[in-house]
Amino acid sequence: MNRPICIIGTGYVGMACMIGLAELGWTVHGYDISTDRIERLRHGQPPYREQGLQEALRHHVAHGRMHFFDSVAEAVRDTEIAIVAVGTPSHEDGSADVRALECVLAELSTIRFASWPTIVVRSTVPPGTCDRLAPLVERWGDLVYAPEFLREGSAVHDFLKPDRIIVGSRRPLIAVPYVRLFEALQKPVVFTSLCNAELVKGCSNAFLAMKITYANEVANLCDALGTHYDDVLRGMGYDPRIGSDFLRPGIGFGGPCFEKDVKSMRHTAIQLETSRELFSATLRVNERQPMRVIEALCAEIGSIEGAAIGVWGLAFKAGTDDIRHSLAVRIIEELAERGAVMTVYDPAVYVAPLPPGSRLVRSAVEATDADALVVLTDWPEFYGIDPFSFAHMLRRRVVIDGCNVLDARRIASAGLTYRGIGRPGTPSAAQLSYASAL
Ligand code: UDX
């Protein structure tokens, strides 16, 4: 019989890994430092919202394929493979904080495994980290680095449908037990060094962040030229060397990964005294991009001081309730600083710390009882809301669409002025009829 696989850390990465492996038929043991979380998981309650997650968790717990432990020693008992997926947040200077990972490895070194174990690091770490940590492990086990490429909102799906499997180790043979877990997926495997595997992860995320940033620069250029980005980026995306994925402009990239990973790559380059212009420029442009929404709002309504602003969207992207590093939160804070009060609606976020005076409401239309509306998360359902259902509520008749999810024409036909990112202002129907009367 196959031995169980242990997963240490039950955040997005760890949970997706547990469920994905259980779906592939493996028995999995989960451990987390939070005993509360373990208790909830035992009762089939996932630590975050994701479509299908709760059902999958309950199914695998009920069928005895998934077990949760509040002690590492018990969780790894009888296992030969332990996958470590603990958080590696950013320090102030952009370097990654790998202390949680070091603590787990130190704890594992005190445990007597049934046989020589393979320890797989899955947390994102800067290049060179695993080579530095390898001596800690090599006295009692093998160390492998296997990065993940999961998106929040589709993490289990991404786990089960990877484009490639990257494994780093000091010798290829060491990585074989880990790669065997994915035999059923029949995906290309890249065997490489620990450092190269770390670089694949960091450089991939930095590239995607840079690609989004590029799309934002193109959109900003379109704004300045008074033209629409849609055809420009669509036209570019058909070139397979460019591709249309991640070429969607907006308020910038948010979330717990991209900014942290680009900062970590830049920090590594600084440490090594090598060039980091693209990392720095990506971060700089992304810092500025949310201000585009505020500038567009100022251009339409004048002073922000004392304005009531309706906000659609708080999560860092559609399909998640995660507001960590959400640029929507940053924009709301900036608007509050300038004296505005916000009424916020997000289909998935029910609790959030908002600036004094601002509040969360339970319906999109309720949030439009305001001077102007800004859209800060790309929820597709916003597209489906009939502008005539709220046009009369918007006192200054202005909609700033930071995510380009609304239909500019329909908004204008309801008598509202529409501005997107890279989609210059659309005159409202009222303005149009005034113009035609002239
Ligand atoms: C990302 C990576 O995609 C994943 O491979 C990695 O493992 C973790 O980080 P995630 O942060 O979940 O995943 O979200 P993703 O869908 O990649 O979006 C990140 C941010 O970029 C969001 O704020 C999103 O709105 C923004 N984005 C994405 C754009 O602004 N434009 C795009 O074209 C795509």
Short mmCIF file of C-alpha atoms and ligand atoms in Angstrom, two decimals:
data_model
loop_
_atom_site.label_atom_id
_atom_site.label_comp_id
_atom_site.label_asym_id
_atom_site.label_seq_id
_atom_site.Cartn_x
_atom_site.Cartn_y
_atom_site.Cartn_z
CA MET A 1 0.00 0.00 0.00
CA ASN A 2 1.16 3.55 -0.75
CA ARG A 3 2.29 5.58 2.21
CA PRO A 4 0.40 8.81 2.97
CA ILE A 5 1.84 12.15 1.89
CA CYS A 6 2.14 14.91 4.45
CA ILE A 7 1.44 18.56 3.64
CA ILE A 8 2.66 21.17 6.10
CA GLY A 9 0.76 24.46 5.87
CA THR A 10 -2.91 24.57 4.83
CA GLY A 11 -3.09 27.95 3.06
CA TYR A 12 -4.06 28.29 -0.62
CA VAL A 13 -1.02 26.35 -1.82
CA GLY A 14 -1.17 23.59 0.82
CA MET A 15 -4.94 23.05 0.51
CA ALA A 16 -4.84 22.88 -3.29
CA CYS A 17 -2.01 20.38 -2.98
CA MET A 18 -3.93 18.23 -0.46
CA ILE A 19 -7.12 18.16 -2.47
CA GLY A 20 -5.31 17.68 -5.77
CA LEU A 21 -3.31 14.72 -4.43
CA ALA A 22 -6.44 13.21 -2.84
CA GLU A 23 -8.19 13.53 -6.22
CA LEU A 24 -5.27 11.65 -7.76
CA GLY A 25 -5.94 8.84 -5.27
CA TRP A 26 -3.28 9.51 -2.64
CA THR A 27 -3.94 9.59 1.10
CA VAL A 28 -2.90 12.95 2.53
CA HIS A 29 -2.07 14.17 6.02
CA GLY A 30 -2.37 17.90 6.70
CA TYR A 31 -0.71 19.89 9.46
CA ASP A 32 -1.00 23.58 10.30
CA ILE A 33 0.41 25.65 13.14
CA SER A 34 -3.12 27.01 13.71
CA THR A 35 -4.97 24.41 15.78
CA ASP A 36 -8.20 26.31 15.15
CA ARG A 37 -7.81 25.88 11.44
CA ILE A 38 -7.08 22.16 11.85
CA GLU A 39 -10.20 21.76 13.98
CA ARG A 40 -12.32 23.48 11.32
CA LEU A 41 -10.76 21.43 8.53
CA ARG A 42 -11.57 18.21 10.42
CA HIS A 43 -15.19 19.33 10.29
CA GLY A 44 -14.96 19.99 6.57
CA GLN A 45 -14.68 23.78 6.81
CA PRO A 46 -12.04 25.20 4.44
CA PRO A 47 -9.90 28.17 5.53
CA TYR A 48 -10.88 30.27 2.50
CA ARG A 49 -13.61 30.42 -0.13
CA GLU A 50 -13.09 28.75 -3.44
CA GLN A 51 -15.60 27.16 -5.74
CA GLY A 52 -15.93 23.41 -5.09
CA LEU A 53 -13.41 23.43 -2.23
CA GLN A 54 -15.81 22.64 0.60
CA GLU A 55 -17.47 19.78 -1.26
CA ALA A 56 -14.09 18.26 -2.20
CA LEU A 57 -12.79 18.62 1.35
CA ARG A 58 -15.88 16.98 2.89
CA HIS A 59 -15.80 14.20 0.31
CA HIS A 60 -12.17 13.27 0.93
CA VAL A 61 -12.43 13.57 4.74
CA ALA A 62 -15.55 11.33 4.69
CA HIS A 63 -13.80 8.77 2.47
CA GLY A 64 -10.75 8.64 4.76
CA ARG A 65 -8.37 10.03 2.14
CA MET A 66 -7.66 13.24 4.03
CA HIS A 67 -6.60 13.54 7.69
CA PHE A 68 -5.66 16.57 9.75
CA PHE A 69 -3.18 16.73 12.63
CA ASP A 70 -2.14 19.36 15.14
CA SER A 71 1.31 17.82 15.63
CA VAL A 72 3.96 17.64 12.90
CA ALA A 73 5.35 14.40 14.34
CA GLU A 74 1.97 12.67 14.00
CA ALA A 75 1.29 14.17 10.58
CA VAL A 76 4.57 12.84 9.12
CA ARG A 77 4.37 9.44 10.84
CA ASP A 78 4.49 6.69 8.17
CA THR A 79 5.09 9.22 5.38
CA GLU A 80 8.05 9.27 3.01
CA ILE A 81 7.19 12.58 1.37
CA ALA A 82 6.50 15.80 3.27
CA ILE A 83 5.51 18.86 1.22
CA VAL A 84 6.13 22.20 2.92
CA ALA A 85 3.80 25.02 1.85
CA VAL A 86 4.16 27.62 4.59
CA GLY A 87 4.01 31.38 4.00
CA THR A 88 7.09 33.37 2.93
CA PRO A 89 5.95 37.01 3.29
CA SER A 90 7.98 40.09 2.32
CA HIS A 91 10.23 42.02 4.70
CA GLU A 92 10.18 45.85 4.45
CA ASP A 93 13.16 45.80 2.06
CA GLY A 94 11.43 43.33 -0.29
CA SER A 95 13.44 40.30 0.82
CA ALA A 96 11.44 37.15 1.56
CA ASP A 97 10.92 36.09 5.16
CA VAL A 98 11.70 32.36 5.15
CA ARG A 99 11.69 31.88 8.93
CA ALA A 100 8.53 29.74 8.94
CA LEU A 101 10.16 27.40 6.42
CA GLU A 102 13.36 27.21 8.50
CA CYS A 103 11.32 26.39 11.64
CA VAL A 104 9.50 23.56 9.87
CA LEU A 105 12.78 22.06 8.61
CA ALA A 106 14.29 22.36 12.10
CA GLU A 107 11.25 20.59 13.58
CA LEU A 108 11.35 17.86 10.94
CA SER A 109 15.03 17.25 11.74
CA THR A 110 14.03 16.17 15.29
CA ILE A 111 11.61 13.50 14.03
CA ARG A 112 12.43 9.85 13.36
CA PHE A 113 10.91 8.96 10.00
CA ALA A 114 10.00 5.35 9.16
CA SER A 115 12.37 5.58 6.17
CA TRP A 116 14.61 8.16 4.47
CA PRO A 117 12.16 11.01 3.65
CA THR A 118 11.90 13.38 0.70
CA ILE A 119 11.19 16.92 1.88
CA VAL A 120 9.59 19.02 -0.86
CA VAL A 121 9.62 22.79 -0.46
CA ARG A 122 6.66 24.31 -2.32
CA SER A 123 6.64 27.78 -0.78
CA THR A 124 7.96 30.52 -3.08
CA VAL A 125 11.54 31.33 -2.01
CA PRO A 126 14.30 33.52 -3.48
CA PRO A 127 16.95 31.81 -5.62
CA GLY A 128 19.67 30.29 -3.47
CA THR A 129 17.42 29.58 -0.47
CA CYS A 130 17.22 25.81 -0.89
CA ASP A 131 20.95 25.45 -1.52
CA ARG A 132 21.47 27.32 1.76
CA LEU A 133 18.94 25.12 3.60
CA ALA A 134 19.99 21.78 2.05
CA PRO A 135 22.68 20.99 4.65
CA LEU A 136 19.96 21.20 7.36
CA VAL A 137 18.09 18.36 5.66
CA GLU A 138 20.76 16.23 4.04
CA ARG A 139 21.81 14.51 7.30
CA TRP A 140 18.39 12.83 7.56
CA GLY A 141 16.55 13.23 4.22
CA ASP A 142 16.48 14.53 0.63
CA LEU A 143 15.51 18.08 -0.31
CA VAL A 144 13.49 18.94 -3.43
CA TYR A 145 12.15 22.30 -4.56
CA ALA A 146 8.89 22.10 -6.53
CA PRO A 147 7.23 25.47 -7.19
CA GLU A 148 3.51 25.86 -7.73
CA PHE A 149 1.80 27.97 -10.39
CA LEU A 150 -1.69 28.13 -8.91
CA ARG A 151 -4.11 31.00 -9.22
CA GLU A 152 -6.49 31.80 -6.43
CA GLY A 153 -10.01 30.88 -7.41
CA SER A 154 -8.87 27.97 -9.56
CA ALA A 155 -6.09 26.50 -7.41
CA VAL A 156 -7.24 22.85 -7.42
CA HIS A 157 -8.01 22.98 -11.14
CA ASP A 158 -4.55 24.47 -11.81
CA PHE A 159 -2.95 21.80 -9.60
CA LEU A 160 -4.56 19.02 -11.61
CA LYS A 161 -3.91 20.67 -14.98
CA PRO A 162 -0.38 22.05 -14.77
CA ASP A 163 1.39 23.11 -17.97
CA ARG A 164 4.59 21.62 -16.61
CA ILE A 165 6.09 20.14 -13.46
CA ILE A 166 9.30 21.78 -12.30
CA VAL A 167 11.50 19.93 -9.81
CA GLY A 168 14.79 21.11 -8.45
CA SER A 169 17.22 18.89 -6.54
CA ARG A 170 20.93 18.33 -6.17
CA ARG A 171 20.64 15.07 -8.16
CA PRO A 172 17.73 14.20 -10.51
CA LEU A 173 17.14 10.80 -8.84
CA ILE A 174 16.24 12.54 -5.58
CA ALA A 175 13.21 14.13 -7.26
CA VAL A 176 11.78 10.88 -8.62
CA PRO A 177 9.52 9.97 -5.63
CA TYR A 178 7.88 13.40 -5.87
CA VAL A 179 7.45 13.28 -9.66
CA ARG A 180 5.85 9.82 -9.37
CA LEU A 181 2.92 11.40 -7.52
CA PHE A 182 1.92 13.11 -10.78
CA GLU A 183 2.46 10.20 -13.17
CA ALA A 184 -1.27 10.08 -13.96
CA LEU A 185 -1.22 13.67 -15.25
CA GLN A 186 1.22 12.90 -18.09
CA LYS A 187 2.74 16.39 -18.08
CA PRO A 188 6.23 17.49 -19.12
CA VAL A 189 8.68 17.42 -16.23
CA VAL A 190 11.72 19.70 -16.03
CA PHE A 191 14.39 18.21 -13.75
CA THR A 192 16.81 20.92 -12.76
CA SER A 193 18.89 22.31 -9.90
CA LEU A 194 17.36 23.74 -6.70
CA CYS A 195 18.36 27.26 -7.69
CA ASN A 196 17.01 26.99 -11.26
CA ALA A 197 13.65 25.70 -10.01
CA GLU A 198 13.45 28.70 -7.67
CA LEU A 199 14.30 30.97 -10.60
CA VAL A 200 11.59 29.44 -12.82
CA LYS A 201 9.00 30.38 -10.22
CA GLY A 202 10.28 33.89 -9.44
CA CYS A 203 10.99 34.80 -13.08
CA SER A 204 7.63 33.46 -14.30
CA ASN A 205 5.68 35.56 -11.82
CA ALA A 206 7.85 38.62 -12.47
CA PHE A 207 7.28 38.17 -16.22
CA LEU A 208 3.49 37.93 -15.81
CA ALA A 209 3.50 41.01 -13.57
CA MET A 210 5.59 42.83 -16.18
CA LYS A 211 3.19 41.76 -18.93
CA ILE A 212 0.22 43.20 -17.03
CA THR A 213 2.24 46.34 -16.45
CA TYR A 214 2.97 46.57 -20.16
CA ALA A 215 -0.73 46.31 -20.93
CA ASN A 216 -1.31 49.12 -18.43
CA GLU A 217 1.32 51.29 -20.10
CA VAL A 218 -0.30 50.66 -23.51
CA ALA A 219 -3.72 51.56 -22.05
CA ASN A 220 -2.32 54.74 -20.53
CA LEU A 221 -0.85 55.65 -23.92
CA CYS A 222 -4.24 55.02 -25.53
CA ASP A 223 -5.84 57.31 -22.95
CA ALA A 224 -3.37 60.06 -23.82
CA LEU A 225 -4.06 59.57 -27.53
CA GLY A 226 -7.80 59.59 -26.94
CA THR A 227 -8.20 56.11 -28.44
CA HIS A 228 -9.44 52.77 -27.08
CA TYR A 229 -7.01 50.02 -26.05
CA ASP A 230 -9.37 47.10 -26.86
CA ASP A 231 -8.43 46.64 -30.51
CA VAL A 232 -4.77 47.46 -29.89
CA LEU A 233 -4.20 44.76 -27.25
CA ARG A 234 -6.48 42.30 -29.05
CA GLY A 235 -4.52 42.85 -32.22
CA MET A 236 -1.24 42.31 -30.39
CA GLY A 237 -2.50 39.23 -28.54
CA TYR A 238 -3.11 37.26 -31.74
CA ASP A 239 0.65 37.11 -32.24
CA PRO A 240 1.51 33.77 -30.56
CA ARG A 241 4.83 35.22 -29.44
CA ILE A 242 2.88 37.76 -27.41
CA GLY A 243 -0.37 35.95 -26.52
CA SER A 244 -3.48 37.57 -25.10
CA ASP A 245 -3.31 36.17 -21.55
CA PHE A 246 -2.41 38.72 -18.89
CA LEU A 247 -2.70 41.54 -21.37
CA ARG A 248 -5.74 43.07 -19.70
CA PRO A 249 -5.24 46.61 -18.38
CA GLY A 250 -6.79 47.78 -15.13
CA ILE A 251 -5.86 49.23 -11.77
CA GLY A 252 -2.66 47.16 -11.63
CA PHE A 253 -1.85 43.70 -10.29
CA GLY A 254 -2.77 42.96 -6.69
CA GLY A 255 -2.87 39.86 -4.52
CA PRO A 256 -0.40 38.16 -2.25
CA CYS A 257 2.00 36.89 -4.95
CA PHE A 258 2.99 39.20 -7.78
CA GLU A 259 4.16 42.26 -5.86
CA LYS A 260 5.95 40.13 -3.28
CA ASP A 261 7.67 38.01 -5.93
CA VAL A 262 8.82 40.97 -8.06
CA LYS A 263 10.15 42.67 -4.91
CA SER A 264 11.98 39.52 -3.96
CA MET A 265 13.55 39.19 -7.46
CA ARG A 266 14.61 42.85 -7.33
CA HIS A 267 16.06 42.36 -3.86
CA THR A 268 18.07 39.34 -5.04
CA ALA A 269 19.40 41.34 -8.01
CA ILE A 270 20.39 44.22 -5.70
CA GLN A 271 22.19 41.81 -3.38
CA LEU A 272 24.07 40.35 -6.34
CA GLU A 273 24.79 43.83 -7.70
CA THR A 274 23.29 42.99 -11.06
CA SER A 275 20.72 44.83 -13.18
CA ARG A 276 17.11 45.06 -11.98
CA GLU A 277 15.63 47.84 -14.17
CA LEU A 278 12.63 45.81 -15.35
CA PHE A 279 11.73 44.63 -11.83
CA SER A 280 11.97 48.19 -10.52
CA ALA A 281 9.98 49.68 -13.42
CA THR A 282 7.26 47.03 -13.02
CA LEU A 283 6.84 47.92 -9.36
CA ARG A 284 6.94 51.67 -10.04
CA VAL A 285 4.28 51.56 -12.76
CA ASN A 286 2.10 49.30 -10.63
CA GLU A 287 2.38 51.70 -7.70
CA ARG A 288 1.16 54.53 -9.94
CA GLN A 289 -1.56 52.65 -11.82
CA PRO A 290 -4.30 52.81 -9.11
CA MET A 291 -3.93 56.60 -9.20
CA ARG A 292 -5.36 56.53 -12.75
CA VAL A 293 -8.79 55.83 -11.27
CA ILE A 294 -8.48 58.73 -8.86
CA GLU A 295 -7.24 61.05 -11.60
CA ALA A 296 -10.16 60.05 -13.86
CA LEU A 297 -12.58 60.64 -10.99
CA CYS A 298 -11.10 64.08 -10.25
CA ALA A 299 -11.28 64.98 -13.94
CA GLU A 300 -15.01 64.19 -13.94
CA ILE A 301 -16.24 65.41 -10.57
CA GLY A 302 -13.60 67.94 -9.56
CA SER A 303 -12.78 67.83 -5.86
CA ILE A 304 -12.97 64.53 -3.99
CA GLU A 305 -13.37 66.33 -0.63
CA GLY A 306 -16.81 65.52 0.80
CA ALA A 307 -17.80 63.30 -2.15
CA ALA A 308 -19.81 60.11 -1.65
CA ILE A 309 -18.31 57.39 -3.84
CA GLY A 310 -19.95 54.08 -4.63
CA VAL A 311 -17.46 51.25 -5.06
CA TRP A 312 -18.02 47.91 -6.80
CA GLY A 313 -15.33 45.40 -5.87
CA LEU A 314 -12.90 44.96 -3.00
CA ALA A 315 -11.26 41.56 -3.63
CA PHE A 316 -7.91 41.67 -5.46
CA LYS A 317 -9.53 39.90 -8.41
CA ALA A 318 -12.81 38.24 -9.35
CA GLY A 319 -13.50 34.74 -8.04
CA THR A 320 -11.97 35.24 -4.61
CA ASP A 321 -12.82 36.91 -1.29
CA ASP A 322 -9.13 37.67 -0.72
CA ILE A 323 -8.45 41.36 -0.03
CA ARG A 324 -4.76 40.95 0.83
CA HIS A 325 -2.72 43.42 -1.24
CA SER A 326 -5.87 44.42 -3.06
CA LEU A 327 -5.39 47.64 -4.98
CA ALA A 328 -9.10 48.33 -4.43
CA VAL A 329 -8.32 48.69 -0.74
CA ARG A 330 -5.42 51.02 -1.57
CA ILE A 331 -7.66 53.21 -3.77
CA ILE A 332 -10.38 53.38 -1.10
CA GLU A 333 -7.79 54.44 1.50
CA GLU A 334 -6.47 57.14 -0.83
CA LEU A 335 -9.99 58.42 -1.55
CA ALA A 336 -10.73 58.50 2.21
CA GLU A 337 -7.51 60.43 2.78
CA ARG A 338 -8.76 63.01 0.28
CA GLY A 339 -12.04 63.38 2.18
CA ALA A 340 -14.42 61.00 0.36
CA VAL A 341 -16.78 58.53 2.00
CA MET A 342 -17.33 55.15 0.32
CA THR A 343 -20.24 52.73 0.07
CA VAL A 344 -18.70 49.44 -1.01
CA TYR A 345 -20.15 46.28 -2.52
CA ASP A 346 -18.29 43.06 -3.34
CA PRO A 347 -20.15 39.84 -4.10
CA ALA A 348 -17.70 37.75 -2.05
CA VAL A 349 -16.45 40.04 0.71
CA TYR A 350 -18.67 40.31 3.79
CA VAL A 351 -16.25 41.80 6.31
CA ALA A 352 -13.46 44.30 5.69
CA PRO A 353 -11.70 47.03 7.62
CA LEU A 354 -12.79 50.23 5.84
CA PRO A 355 -11.87 53.84 6.63
CA PRO A 356 -14.13 55.61 9.16
CA GLY A 357 -17.47 56.65 7.62
CA SER A 358 -17.24 54.12 4.77
CA ARG A 359 -19.30 50.93 4.86
CA LEU A 360 -19.94 47.63 3.10
CA VAL A 361 -23.41 47.05 1.66
CA ARG A 362 -25.11 43.87 0.45
CA SER A 363 -26.19 44.88 -3.02
CA ALA A 364 -24.55 46.50 -6.02
CA VAL A 365 -27.41 48.96 -6.52
CA GLU A 366 -27.32 50.03 -2.85
CA ALA A 367 -23.70 51.07 -3.37
CA THR A 368 -24.73 53.46 -6.14
CA ASP A 369 -26.50 55.82 -3.75
CA ALA A 370 -23.52 58.15 -4.29
CA ASP A 371 -22.09 60.97 -6.37
CA ALA A 372 -20.07 58.68 -8.61
CA LEU A 373 -19.38 54.96 -9.03
CA VAL A 374 -15.94 53.34 -9.35
CA VAL A 375 -15.37 49.69 -10.30
CA LEU A 376 -12.29 48.16 -8.67
CA THR A 377 -12.62 44.37 -9.13
CA ASP A 378 -13.24 42.56 -12.42
CA TRP A 379 -16.32 40.58 -11.30
CA PRO A 380 -18.12 39.57 -14.53
CA GLU A 381 -21.50 39.95 -12.80
CA PHE A 382 -21.04 43.74 -12.78
CA TYR A 383 -21.38 43.61 -16.55
CA GLY A 384 -24.85 42.13 -16.20
CA ILE A 385 -26.25 44.90 -13.97
CA ASP A 386 -28.68 47.07 -15.92
CA PRO A 387 -27.37 50.68 -15.78
CA PHE A 388 -30.96 51.93 -15.81
CA SER A 389 -31.43 50.27 -12.39
CA PHE A 390 -28.98 52.67 -10.79
CA ALA A 391 -28.42 55.62 -13.16
CA HIS A 392 -30.98 57.78 -11.30
CA MET A 393 -29.13 57.21 -7.99
CA LEU A 394 -25.75 58.56 -9.15
CA ARG A 395 -25.94 62.27 -8.40
CA ARG A 396 -22.98 63.32 -10.56
CA ARG A 397 -23.78 60.68 -13.20
CA VAL A 398 -20.19 59.42 -13.44
CA VAL A 399 -18.88 55.84 -13.70
CA ILE A 400 -15.14 55.16 -13.57
CA ASP A 401 -14.48 51.56 -14.57
CA GLY A 402 -11.00 50.67 -13.27
CA CYS A 403 -11.33 47.10 -14.56
CA ASN A 404 -12.95 47.73 -17.95
CA VAL A 405 -15.72 45.24 -17.14
CA LEU A 406 -18.75 47.38 -17.97
CA ASP A 407 -20.31 48.05 -21.35
CA ALA A 408 -19.41 51.67 -22.08
CA ARG A 409 -22.27 52.16 -24.55
CA ARG A 410 -24.96 50.82 -22.22
CA ILE A 411 -23.67 53.03 -19.43
CA ALA A 412 -23.76 56.07 -21.73
CA SER A 413 -27.22 55.17 -22.99
CA ALA A 414 -28.47 55.39 -19.39
CA GLY A 415 -27.30 59.01 -19.32
CA LEU A 416 -24.06 58.36 -17.44
CA THR A 417 -20.53 59.42 -18.30
CA TYR A 418 -18.23 56.38 -18.60
CA ARG A 419 -14.44 56.26 -18.27
CA GLY A 420 -12.35 53.13 -18.25
CA ILE A 421 -8.60 52.52 -18.27
CA GLY A 422 -7.39 53.00 -21.84
CA ARG A 423 -11.00 53.70 -22.79
CA PRO A 424 -11.34 57.45 -22.83
CA GLY A 425 -14.53 59.15 -21.64
CA THR A 426 -17.75 58.25 -23.39
CA PRO A 427 -20.14 61.17 -23.54
CA SER A 428 -23.35 60.41 -21.67
CA ALA A 429 -26.64 60.10 -23.56
CA ALA A 430 -27.72 63.42 -22.05
CA GLN A 431 -24.60 65.12 -23.43
CA LEU A 432 -25.10 63.41 -26.79
CA SER A 433 -28.68 64.61 -27.17
CA TYR A 434 -27.56 68.10 -26.13
CA ALA A 435 -24.84 67.97 -28.79
CA SER A 436 -27.25 66.81 -31.48
CA ALA A 437 -29.73 69.55 -30.53
CA LEU A 438 -26.99 72.08 -31.28
C1 UDX B 1 -0.62 34.50 -9.45
C2 UDX B 1 -0.05 33.65 -10.59
O1 UDX B 1 -0.95 33.68 -11.71
C3 UDX B 1 0.19 32.22 -10.14
O2 UDX B 1 0.82 31.49 -11.18
C4 UDX B 1 1.08 32.24 -8.90
O3 UDX B 1 1.33 30.96 -8.43
C5 UDX B 1 0.45 33.09 -7.81
O4 UDX B 1 0.21 34.41 -8.31
P1 UDX B 1 -3.02 34.99 -8.38
O5 UDX B 1 -2.28 36.01 -7.56
O6 UDX B 1 -3.97 34.07 -7.72
O7 UDX B 1 -1.94 34.05 -9.15
O8 UDX B 1 -3.86 35.79 -9.47
P2 UDX B 1 -3.81 36.13 -11.03
O9 UDX B 1 -5.04 35.61 -11.65
O10 UDX B 1 -2.54 35.75 -11.63
O11 UDX B 1 -3.94 37.75 -10.97
C6 UDX B 1 -3.01 38.55 -10.25
C7 UDX B 1 -3.39 40.03 -10.35
O12 UDX B 1 -3.17 40.53 -11.65
C8 UDX B 1 -4.86 40.35 -10.04
O13 UDX B 1 -4.92 41.55 -9.31
C9 UDX B 1 -5.48 40.50 -11.42
O14 UDX B 1 -6.64 41.30 -11.41
C10 UDX B 1 -4.33 41.18 -12.16
N1 UDX B 1 -4.39 40.96 -13.63
C11 UDX B 1 -4.30 39.70 -14.14
C12 UDX B 1 -4.50 42.06 -14.47
O15 UDX B 1 -4.57 43.21 -14.03
N2 UDX B 1 -4.49 41.86 -15.83
C13 UDX B 1 -4.41 40.61 -16.37
O16 UDX B 1 -4.41 40.51 -17.61
C14 UDX B 1 -4.32 39.50 -15.51
#
